[in-house]
CSV table of C-alpha atoms in Angstrom, one decimal:
chain,number,residue,atom,x,y,z
A,1,MET,CA,4.2,19.4,11.1
A,2,LEU,CA,2.4,18.8,8.1
A,3,LEU,CA,1.8,14.2,6.3
A,4,GLY,CA,0.3,13.4,3.6
A,5,ALA,CA,-2.0,10.3,3.3
A,6,ILE,CA,-3.5,8.4,0.5
A,7,GLU,CA,-6.1,5.5,0.5
A,8,ALA,CA,-5.5,4.0,-2.3
A,9,GLY,CA,-8.7,2.0,-3.2
A,10,GLY,CA,-9.4,0.0,-6.5
A,11,THR,CA,-12.2,1.8,-7.9
A,12,LYS,CA,-10.8,5.5,-6.5
A,13,MET,CA,-6.9,6.9,-5.0
A,14,VAL,CA,-8.1,9.5,-1.5
A,15,LEU,CA,-5.0,11.3,-1.6
A,16,CYS,CA,-4.5,13.9,2.1
A,17,ILE,CA,-3.0,16.4,3.7
A,18,GLY,CA,-3.0,16.5,7.3
A,19,ASP,CA,-1.3,17.4,10.7
A,20,GLU,CA,0.0,15.4,12.9
A,21,GLU,CA,-3.6,15.4,15.5
A,22,GLN,CA,-5.1,13.5,12.1
A,23,HIS,CA,-6.9,17.3,11.7
A,24,ILE,CA,-7.2,17.0,7.3
A,25,LEU,CA,-6.1,20.2,5.9
A,26,GLU,CA,-6.2,19.3,2.3
A,27,ARG,CA,-7.6,16.6,-0.3
A,28,GLU,CA,-8.2,14.9,-3.6
A,29,VAL,CA,-9.8,12.4,-5.2
A,30,ILE,CA,-8.2,11.0,-8.1
A,31,PRO,CA,-10.5,7.9,-10.5
A,32,THR,CA,-7.3,4.3,-9.6
A,33,THR,CA,-6.2,3.9,-13.7
A,34,THR,CA,-3.3,2.5,-15.0
A,35,PRO,CA,-0.1,2.8,-12.8
A,36,GLU,CA,2.1,4.7,-14.4
A,37,GLU,CA,-0.9,7.5,-14.8
A,38,THR,CA,-2.6,7.1,-10.9
A,39,THR,CA,1.1,7.8,-9.7
A,40,GLY,CA,2.1,10.6,-11.8
A,41,LYS,CA,-1.5,12.3,-10.5
A,42,ILE,CA,-0.1,12.0,-6.9
A,43,LEU,CA,3.1,12.9,-7.0
A,44,ALA,CA,2.0,15.9,-8.9
A,45,PHE,CA,-0.4,16.4,-5.4
A,46,PHE,CA,2.1,15.5,-2.9
A,47,GLN,CA,5.1,17.4,-4.2
A,48,GLY,CA,5.9,20.7,-2.7
A,49,LYS,CA,3.4,20.2,0.0
A,50,GLY,CA,6.3,19.8,2.4
A,51,ILE,CA,4.8,16.3,3.7
A,52,ARG,CA,7.1,15.3,6.5
A,53,ALA,CA,5.7,11.1,6.1
A,54,LEU,CA,3.4,9.7,3.3
A,55,GLY,CA,1.6,6.3,5.2
A,56,ILE,CA,-0.2,4.3,2.7
A,57,GLY,CA,-3.9,2.6,3.3
A,58,SER,CA,-4.1,0.6,0.3
A,59,PHE,CA,-5.6,-2.6,-2.0
A,60,GLY,CA,-3.9,-5.8,-1.8
A,61,PRO,CA,-2.9,-7.9,-0.9
A,62,LEU,CA,0.8,-6.4,-0.3
A,63,ASP,CA,4.1,-7.5,0.8
A,64,LEU,CA,4.3,-6.2,4.0
A,65,ASN,CA,7.0,-8.6,4.3
A,66,ARG,CA,10.1,-5.1,5.6
A,67,ARG,CA,13.1,-8.2,5.0
A,68,SER,CA,11.8,-8.8,2.1
A,69,LYS,CA,13.0,-7.6,-1.7
A,70,THR,CA,9.5,-7.0,-2.8
A,71,TYR,CA,8.3,-5.1,0.9
A,72,GLY,CA,5.3,-2.4,0.0
A,73,TYR,CA,4.9,-4.4,-3.9
A,74,ILE,CA,1.2,-5.3,-4.7
A,75,THR,CA,1.1,-8.7,-5.6
A,76,THR,CA,-1.6,-11.0,-6.4
A,77,THR,CA,-4.2,-8.2,-6.7
A,78,PRO,CA,-7.1,-9.3,-9.3
A,79,LYS,CA,-6.2,-6.0,-10.9
A,80,THR,CA,-3.8,-6.9,-13.1
A,81,LEU,CA,-2.4,-3.7,-14.6
A,82,TRP,CA,-1.2,-3.1,-10.2
A,83,ARG,CA,0.3,-6.8,-9.9
A,84,ASN,CA,3.5,-6.5,-8.5
A,85,PHE,CA,4.0,-3.1,-8.5
A,86,PRO,CA,6.1,-1.0,-6.1
A,87,LEU,CA,3.6,1.5,-4.6
A,88,LEU,CA,6.1,2.1,-1.7
A,89,PRO,CA,9.6,2.0,-3.1
A,90,ARG,CA,8.2,4.0,-5.8
A,91,LEU,CA,6.6,6.6,-4.3
A,92,ARG,CA,9.2,6.8,-1.0
A,93,GLU,CA,11.7,7.7,-3.8
A,94,ALA,CA,10.2,10.1,-6.1
A,95,LEU,CA,8.9,11.6,-2.7
A,96,ARG,CA,11.9,11.3,-1.2
A,97,VAL,CA,10.6,10.9,3.4
A,98,PRO,CA,10.1,7.8,5.3
A,99,VAL,CA,6.6,5.8,3.8
A,100,GLU,CA,4.9,3.6,5.6
A,101,ILE,CA,2.4,1.2,4.3
A,102,ASP,CA,-0.2,-1.1,5.2
A,103,THR,CA,-3.7,-3.0,3.9
A,104,ASP,CA,-6.5,-0.5,3.5
A,105,VAL,CA,-8.7,-2.2,6.2
A,106,ASN,CA,-5.6,-2.3,8.2
A,107,ALA,CA,-6.2,1.1,8.7
A,108,ALA,CA,-9.3,1.9,9.0
A,109,ALA,CA,-8.6,-1.0,12.0
A,110,LEU,CA,-5.8,1.1,13.2
A,111,SER,CA,-7.9,4.8,13.0
A,112,GLU,CA,-11.3,3.1,14.8
A,113,TYR,CA,-9.2,1.6,17.3
A,114,ALA,CA,-7.0,4.8,18.1
A,115,LEU,CA,-9.4,7.6,18.0
A,116,GLY,CA,-13.0,6.0,16.8
A,117,ALA,CA,-15.8,3.1,17.5
A,118,ALA,CA,-12.6,0.7,18.5
A,119,GLN,CA,-11.1,3.5,21.4
A,120,GLY,CA,-10.1,1.7,24.3
A,121,PHE,CA,-10.2,-1.5,24.0
A,122,ASN,CA,-6.2,-3.7,22.8
A,123,SER,CA,-8.2,-4.8,20.4
A,124,CYS,CA,-10.6,-5.3,17.5
A,125,LEU,CA,-12.2,-6.7,14.6
A,126,TYR,CA,-12.1,-4.1,11.0
A,127,VAL,CA,-14.3,-5.3,8.3
A,128,THR,CA,-15.0,-4.0,5.0
A,129,VAL,CA,-18.2,-4.5,3.2
A,130,GLY,CA,-18.2,-3.5,-0.2
A,131,THR,CA,-16.8,-3.9,-3.6
A,132,GLY,CA,-14.3,-5.8,-2.5
A,133,ILE,CA,-14.6,-7.2,1.9
A,134,GLY,CA,-11.4,-7.0,4.1
A,135,GLY,CA,-10.9,-7.3,7.7
A,136,GLY,CA,-7.9,-5.4,9.8
A,137,LEU,CA,-7.0,-7.1,12.9
A,138,ILE,CA,-5.2,-5.6,16.0
A,139,ALA,CA,-4.2,-7.0,18.9
A,140,GLU,CA,-3.1,-6.4,21.9
A,141,GLY,CA,-2.9,-2.5,20.3
A,142,ASN,CA,-1.2,-4.3,17.7
A,143,LEU,CA,-1.8,-4.4,13.6
A,144,VAL,CA,-1.9,-8.2,12.6
A,145,HIS,CA,0.1,-9.4,9.7
A,146,GLY,CA,1.6,-13.0,9.8
A,147,LEU,CA,2.5,-14.5,6.9
A,148,VAL,CA,0.9,-12.1,4.7
A,149,HIS,CA,-2.0,-10.5,6.3
A,150,PRO,CA,-5.2,-11.7,7.3
A,151,GLU,CA,-7.2,-12.4,4.5
A,152,PHE,CA,-11.2,-12.6,6.1
A,153,GLY,CA,-12.8,-10.8,3.0
A,154,HIS,CA,-11.9,-15.6,0.7
A,155,MET,CA,-13.3,-17.0,4.4
A,156,LEU,CA,-15.6,-19.4,3.0
A,157,LEU,CA,-18.6,-20.6,4.3
A,158,ARG,CA,-21.3,-22.2,4.4
A,159,VAL,CA,-24.0,-21.6,2.0
A,160,SER,CA,-27.6,-20.6,2.3
A,161,SER,CA,-30.3,-23.4,1.0
A,162,GLU,CA,-31.9,-20.3,-0.5
A,163,ASP,CA,-29.1,-18.1,-2.6
A,164,PRO,CA,-30.4,-18.3,-6.6
A,165,MET,CA,-26.4,-17.7,-5.9
A,166,PRO,CA,-24.1,-20.1,-4.5
A,167,ASP,CA,-20.9,-20.1,-6.0
A,168,GLY,CA,-21.0,-16.9,-5.9
A,169,VAL,CA,-18.7,-14.1,-7.9
A,170,CYS,CA,-15.5,-15.4,-6.6
A,171,PRO,CA,-12.1,-15.5,-9.2
A,172,TYR,CA,-10.5,-17.7,-7.0
A,173,HIS,CA,-12.6,-19.7,-4.5
A,174,LYS,CA,-16.5,-21.0,-4.9
A,175,GLY,CA,-18.0,-19.7,-2.0
A,176,CYS,CA,-16.0,-17.3,0.4
A,177,LEU,CA,-17.0,-14.4,2.0
A,178,GLU,CA,-16.4,-12.3,-0.5
A,179,GLY,CA,-17.9,-14.1,-3.3
A,180,LEU,CA,-20.9,-14.1,-1.6
A,181,ALA,CA,-21.5,-11.0,0.3
A,182,SER,CA,-19.5,-7.9,-1.6
A,183,GLY,CA,-21.7,-5.1,-3.3
A,184,PRO,CA,-20.6,-7.0,-6.8
A,185,ALA,CA,-21.9,-9.6,-5.3
A,186,ILE,CA,-25.3,-8.6,-4.1
A,187,GLU,CA,-25.9,-7.3,-7.8
A,188,ALA,CA,-25.2,-9.6,-9.5
A,189,ARG,CA,-27.4,-12.0,-7.3
A,190,TRP,CA,-29.9,-10.0,-7.9
A,191,ALA,CA,-30.1,-7.7,-10.9
A,192,LYS,CA,-29.9,-4.2,-8.9
A,193,LYS,CA,-27.1,-1.8,-6.5
A,194,ALA,CA,-27.3,-3.1,-3.1
A,195,SER,CA,-28.4,0.4,-2.3
A,196,LEU,CA,-31.5,0.7,-4.9
A,197,LEU,CA,-33.2,-2.9,-2.7
A,198,PRO,CA,-35.4,-2.4,-0.2
A,199,GLU,CA,-35.4,-2.6,3.1
A,200,ASN,CA,-37.5,-6.3,2.9
A,201,HIS,CA,-35.9,-7.4,-0.3
A,202,PRO,CA,-34.4,-11.0,0.9
A,203,ALA,CA,-31.3,-10.2,-0.6
A,204,TRP,CA,-30.7,-8.0,2.8
A,205,ILE,CA,-31.6,-11.3,5.5
A,206,LEU,CA,-29.1,-13.7,3.0
A,207,GLU,CA,-26.7,-11.0,3.5
A,208,ALA,CA,-26.8,-10.5,7.1
A,209,GLU,CA,-26.2,-14.3,7.1
A,210,TYR,CA,-23.2,-14.1,5.7
A,211,LEU,CA,-21.7,-11.0,7.7
A,212,ALA,CA,-22.6,-13.1,10.8
A,213,GLN,CA,-21.6,-15.5,9.9
A,214,MET,CA,-18.1,-14.0,9.2
A,215,CYS,CA,-18.6,-12.6,12.9
A,216,ALA,CA,-19.3,-15.8,14.4
A,217,ASN,CA,-16.5,-16.9,12.8
A,218,ALA,CA,-14.3,-13.8,14.4
A,219,ILE,CA,-15.3,-13.8,17.7
A,220,PHE,CA,-14.9,-18.1,18.0
A,221,CYS,CA,-11.4,-17.6,16.4
A,222,ILE,CA,-10.2,-13.8,17.8
A,223,SER,CA,-12.6,-13.0,20.7
A,224,PRO,CA,-12.1,-8.9,19.5
A,225,GLU,CA,-13.1,-7.3,21.9
A,226,CYS,CA,-15.0,-5.1,19.1
A,227,ILE,CA,-15.8,-5.8,15.4
A,228,VAL,CA,-15.9,-2.3,13.1
A,229,LEU,CA,-18.3,-3.5,10.0
A,230,GLY,CA,-18.1,-0.6,7.2
A,231,GLY,CA,-17.7,-0.2,3.3
A,232,GLY,CA,-21.0,0.7,1.2
A,233,VAL,CA,-22.7,-2.3,1.4
A,234,MET,CA,-22.6,-1.2,5.6
A,235,ARG,CA,-24.5,2.0,4.9
A,236,GLN,CA,-27.3,-0.1,4.8
A,237,VAL,CA,-28.2,1.0,8.8
A,238,HIS,CA,-31.1,-1.8,8.5
A,239,LEU,CA,-28.6,-5.2,8.3
A,240,PHE,CA,-27.0,-4.2,11.4
A,241,PRO,CA,-29.5,-4.9,13.6
A,242,LEU,CA,-29.8,-8.2,11.3
A,243,VAL,CA,-26.0,-8.9,11.8
A,244,ARG,CA,-26.3,-8.3,15.4
A,245,ALA,CA,-29.5,-11.3,16.3
A,246,ARG,CA,-27.9,-13.7,13.1
A,247,THR,CA,-24.5,-14.1,14.9
A,248,ALA,CA,-25.6,-14.8,18.6
A,249,ALA,CA,-28.6,-17.2,17.5
A,250,LEU,CA,-25.0,-18.8,15.5
A,251,LEU,CA,-23.5,-17.8,18.7
A,252,GLU,CA,-26.2,-20.2,21.1
A,253,GLY,CA,-24.8,-18.7,24.1
A,254,TYR,CA,-21.5,-20.5,24.2
A,255,VAL,CA,-19.6,-17.0,25.0
A,256,GLN,CA,-20.4,-16.0,27.6
A,257,HIS,CA,-19.4,-12.3,28.0
A,258,PRO,CA,-21.7,-9.9,28.6
A,259,ARG,CA,-21.4,-7.4,25.3
A,260,ILE,CA,-22.1,-10.3,24.1
A,261,LEU,CA,-25.4,-11.9,25.2
A,262,SER,CA,-27.3,-7.9,25.9
A,263,GLY,CA,-27.9,-8.4,22.2
A,264,MET,CA,-24.5,-6.3,20.5
A,265,ASP,CA,-25.8,-3.5,19.8
A,266,ASP,CA,-22.3,-1.7,21.1
A,267,TYR,CA,-20.8,-4.2,20.0
A,268,ILE,CA,-20.8,-5.5,16.1
A,269,VAL,CA,-20.9,-1.5,15.5
A,270,PRO,CA,-21.0,1.0,12.7
A,271,PRO,CA,-17.7,2.9,12.2
A,272,ALA,CA,-17.9,6.4,14.2
A,273,LEU,CA,-14.7,7.7,11.6
A,274,GLY,CA,-17.5,6.6,8.7
A,275,GLU,CA,-15.5,7.5,6.3
A,276,ASN,CA,-12.6,9.0,7.4
A,277,SER,CA,-11.6,6.4,8.3
A,278,GLY,CA,-9.0,5.5,6.5
A,279,ILE,CA,-8.4,8.6,5.6
A,280,VAL,CA,-7.6,9.3,8.8
A,281,GLY,CA,-5.6,5.6,9.2
A,282,GLY,CA,-2.9,7.1,6.8
A,283,LEU,CA,-1.7,9.0,8.2
A,284,LEU,CA,-1.2,7.6,11.7
A,285,LEU,CA,1.0,4.9,9.2
A,286,ALA,CA,2.4,9.1,8.3
A,287,LYS,CA,3.1,9.5,11.5
A,288,ARG,CA,4.8,6.1,12.2
A,289,ALA,CA,6.5,6.7,9.9
A,290,PHE,CA,7.9,9.8,10.9
A,291,GLN,CA,8.9,8.7,14.4
A,292,GLY,CA,10.0,5.6,13.3
A,293,VAL,CA,7.5,3.2,14.9
C-alpha cells in the first residue's frame, strides 16, 4: 500500500511516497512560494501515484478542531500569503483520499515516539530549533492539541543580562523562546549564521541558557519522559552538553529522578531519525488517515 506525506515548512516542502512500514520510496523537495504555485507542484507530484492516504505535518498555526469550518487551515502565520489558507481541504478535494494533518513538530514527535529516540516511553516532547521554534507533545500515547495546539516557541523566558539583543526578533512577543533562540535570532544578534560560529563563541552559552529554560519549564509543567531537540540549530552537537548542564542547574535538584540526576545524557537527546523525523511522521499520519484513527 502506498501512502503520501508532506513536511510543509515555511521555506520548503518535502514530498514523499512511502509504504505502511514507513519506508521512503520517493522524495522530492520544492520551495514554499505562493499557495497556488506550491499546491500545484504538490498535486503534480502525488497525482497518478496511487496513494491511498496523505499525511501532512505543516507549519502553522493550524486549525486542528475537526468540528471547525476551517479545520485543516493554516491560520495566523507570519507568512501573509498563507494566512487562512485551506491546505487540508484543497489537497483532499484534489487527490480524493483520506488526509490527516497536524503541526510539523507533532508529526516529528509522533515519529520519534513510535520509531525513534522516545520509543518505549508514554510521553515525549519534540522541539525543533531552526528558522522558527516549535514543540510537539505526546502524553499517554496521544498527540496533544488542546485549545489550539502547543506553541512552545512563544514561551516567555527570563532574558539573560548578557544578551545584547534582549527583545529578540519575534514580531509578536518580546523575550519569547523563538525570538531569542531561533536561527534568525542567532544571526541577528551575532551577524553570522549559527553554522558559521565556532564552538567557543559566546553565542552558545546564551543559546544553551534559553533552551535550558525551556527544558526546565517543560519538566516542571508537563514532565515528559524524554525531550528530543531537533532542527538546524541543534546540528551543533556541542550544544547538547551545555543545555543538559544548564537545565540541571536550573532544576537545582528539585526533580528527583535517576535520568535527571545522572546528567540527562539519555533524557535530552537528538532525534534518532535525524532529518527524516518530520516526513516519517507524515507517513504515520497518512496511515492513521487510512485506518480512520
